[in-house]
Short mmCIF file of C-alpha atoms in Angstrom, two decimals:
data_model
loop_
_atom_site.label_atom_id
_atom_site.label_comp_id
_atom_site.label_asym_id
_atom_site.label_seq_id
_atom_site.Cartn_x
_atom_site.Cartn_y
_atom_site.Cartn_z
CA UNK A 1 77.12 154.45 88.35
CA UNK A 2 75.47 151.33 87.05
CA UNK A 3 76.54 148.11 88.76
CA UNK A 4 76.05 144.73 87.14
CA UNK A 5 75.91 142.01 89.76
CA UNK A 6 76.42 139.21 87.24
CA UNK A 7 77.55 138.56 83.71
CA UNK A 8 73.96 137.63 82.86
CA UNK A 9 72.91 141.18 83.77
CA UNK A 10 75.71 142.55 81.58
CA UNK A 11 74.64 140.36 78.64
CA UNK A 12 71.03 141.55 79.08
CA UNK A 13 72.15 145.19 78.85
CA UNK A 14 73.78 144.70 75.44
CA UNK A 15 72.59 147.38 73.02
CA UNK A 16 71.73 149.92 75.72
CA UNK A 17 73.07 153.28 76.81
CA UNK A 18 74.75 152.87 80.20
CA UNK A 19 74.93 156.54 81.12
CA UNK A 20 77.48 159.32 81.52
CA UNK A 21 80.45 159.98 83.76
CA UNK A 22 81.07 163.01 85.92
CA UNK A 23 82.63 166.12 84.40
CA UNK A 24 86.43 166.40 84.62
CA UNK A 25 88.69 169.35 83.87
CA UNK A 26 91.58 168.88 81.45
CA UNK A 27 94.38 170.94 83.01
CA UNK A 28 97.72 172.10 81.64
CA UNK A 29 99.32 169.85 84.25
CA UNK A 30 97.46 166.83 82.77
CA UNK A 31 98.67 167.82 79.30
CA UNK A 32 102.27 168.35 80.43
CA UNK A 33 102.39 165.03 82.30
CA UNK A 34 101.04 163.24 79.23
CA UNK A 35 103.58 165.02 77.02
CA UNK A 36 106.39 163.93 79.34
CA UNK A 37 105.14 160.34 79.46
CA UNK A 38 104.81 160.03 75.68
CA UNK A 39 107.59 162.32 74.48
CA UNK A 40 105.08 164.36 72.45
CA UNK A 41 106.19 167.88 73.34
CA UNK A 42 104.56 169.64 70.37
CA UNK A 43 104.15 173.34 71.21
CA UNK A 44 100.40 173.31 70.55
CA UNK A 45 100.11 171.22 73.74
CA UNK A 46 102.95 172.37 75.97
CA UNK A 47 103.78 176.01 75.21
CA UNK A 48 100.91 178.23 76.41
CA UNK A 49 102.48 181.44 75.03
CA UNK A 50 103.05 180.06 71.56
CA UNK A 51 99.72 178.19 71.58
CA UNK A 52 97.92 181.46 72.41
CA UNK A 53 98.98 182.71 68.97
CA UNK A 54 98.17 179.36 67.33
CA UNK A 55 95.03 178.12 65.60
CA UNK A 56 93.06 177.45 68.81
CA UNK A 57 94.20 180.44 70.88
CA UNK A 58 95.23 178.17 73.76
CA UNK A 59 96.98 174.85 74.32
CA UNK A 60 94.95 171.78 73.42
CA UNK A 61 95.12 168.29 74.85
CA UNK A 62 96.72 165.54 72.81
CA UNK A 63 94.08 163.45 71.07
CA UNK A 64 95.59 160.38 72.67
CA UNK A 65 95.33 162.00 76.11
CA UNK A 66 91.62 162.50 75.51
CA UNK A 67 91.35 158.90 74.29
CA UNK A 68 93.22 157.56 77.32
CA UNK A 69 90.74 159.25 79.64
CA UNK A 70 88.17 156.65 78.54
CA UNK A 71 89.57 154.22 81.10
CA UNK A 72 88.84 156.59 83.98
CA UNK A 73 85.57 157.94 82.61
CA UNK A 74 84.03 154.55 81.74
CA UNK A 75 84.77 153.25 85.26
CA UNK A 76 82.51 156.03 86.52
CA UNK A 77 79.67 154.84 84.29
CA UNK A 78 79.50 151.13 85.05
CA UNK A 79 81.16 148.24 86.81
CA UNK A 80 80.70 144.48 86.83
CA UNK A 81 81.01 142.66 90.14
CA UNK A 82 82.84 139.38 90.66
CA UNK A 83 85.20 139.52 87.70
CA UNK A 84 88.89 138.81 88.05
CA UNK A 85 90.40 141.34 85.64
CA UNK A 86 89.54 143.77 82.86
CA UNK A 87 91.99 144.19 79.98
CA UNK A 88 91.96 146.69 77.13
CA UNK A 89 91.97 144.57 73.97
CA UNK A 90 91.84 147.37 71.44
CA UNK A 91 89.83 149.86 69.47
CA UNK A 92 87.70 149.32 66.41
CA UNK A 93 87.67 153.00 65.49
CA UNK A 94 88.61 156.37 66.93
CA UNK A 95 87.95 159.92 65.81
CA UNK A 96 88.69 163.34 67.30
CA UNK A 97 85.96 165.59 65.80
CA UNK A 98 86.92 168.64 67.88
CA UNK A 99 89.90 169.81 69.96
CA UNK A 100 90.06 169.73 73.75
CA UNK A 101 91.41 173.13 74.87
CA UNK A 102 93.13 173.39 78.23
CA UNK A 103 90.54 174.05 80.94
CA UNK A 104 87.82 172.10 79.14
CA UNK A 105 85.33 170.11 81.16
CA UNK A 106 84.77 166.68 79.59
CA UNK A 107 82.64 163.65 80.30
CA UNK A 108 81.94 160.33 78.59
CA UNK A 109 78.72 158.70 77.50
CA UNK A 110 78.96 154.91 77.21
CA UNK A 111 76.81 152.63 75.07
CA UNK A 112 77.16 148.88 75.54
CA UNK A 113 77.19 147.64 71.95
CA UNK A 114 77.84 143.94 72.36
CA UNK A 115 78.83 141.36 74.94
CA UNK A 116 80.07 137.99 73.71
CA UNK A 117 81.69 134.90 75.19
CA UNK A 118 85.16 133.99 73.99
CA UNK A 119 87.43 131.06 74.77
CA UNK A 120 89.22 133.26 77.34
CA UNK A 121 86.29 135.07 78.93
CA UNK A 122 83.93 137.85 77.91
CA UNK A 123 84.45 140.46 75.21
CA UNK A 124 82.72 143.81 75.63
CA UNK A 125 82.37 146.34 72.82
CA UNK A 126 81.42 149.89 73.83
CA UNK A 127 80.78 153.09 71.95
CA UNK A 128 82.26 155.92 73.99
CA UNK A 129 81.62 159.57 73.22
CA UNK A 130 83.60 162.19 75.10
CA UNK A 131 81.89 165.54 75.03
CA UNK A 132 83.19 168.97 75.92
CA UNK A 133 80.89 171.01 78.11
CA UNK A 134 79.10 173.74 76.16
CA UNK A 135 80.21 172.58 72.71
CA UNK A 136 78.15 170.73 70.09
CA UNK A 137 80.87 168.45 68.69
CA UNK A 138 82.40 165.62 70.72
CA UNK A 139 86.14 165.69 71.31
CA UNK A 140 86.53 161.93 70.97
CA UNK A 141 84.37 159.13 69.62
CA UNK A 142 85.74 155.61 70.03
CA UNK A 143 84.61 152.02 69.91
CA UNK A 144 86.53 150.13 72.58
CA UNK A 145 87.01 146.41 73.02
CA UNK A 146 87.74 144.94 76.47
#
């Protein structure tokens, strides 16, 4: 984990790769809990028997579940000390180049694209790539704004 002790250090790191998170397994329980929270009960996510006969041969995580993991994964990559709050402002772009089958191990690589001052604080733009262990294509590529 990279720790920035000041905003000046964070500004100086703009345009650099901050590192990668630990690996995390995407379980059927994670998928089911997400399906229950969002109401997206599509069989390709929640019905292992039916999904086994589907296009991926197993259930896959919702794309938005994979996307939502960025919050957890990015916190493992870097932190900034002495700030009052961090708020998700939005996304500039998101793509899901490959599926995330149940049981996949995923991790995120974070690049600090830009840090700017605003009238309400600091805006941070990051490129986040979530990769699936052992597979060439990422499962999520997103540019986040906090």
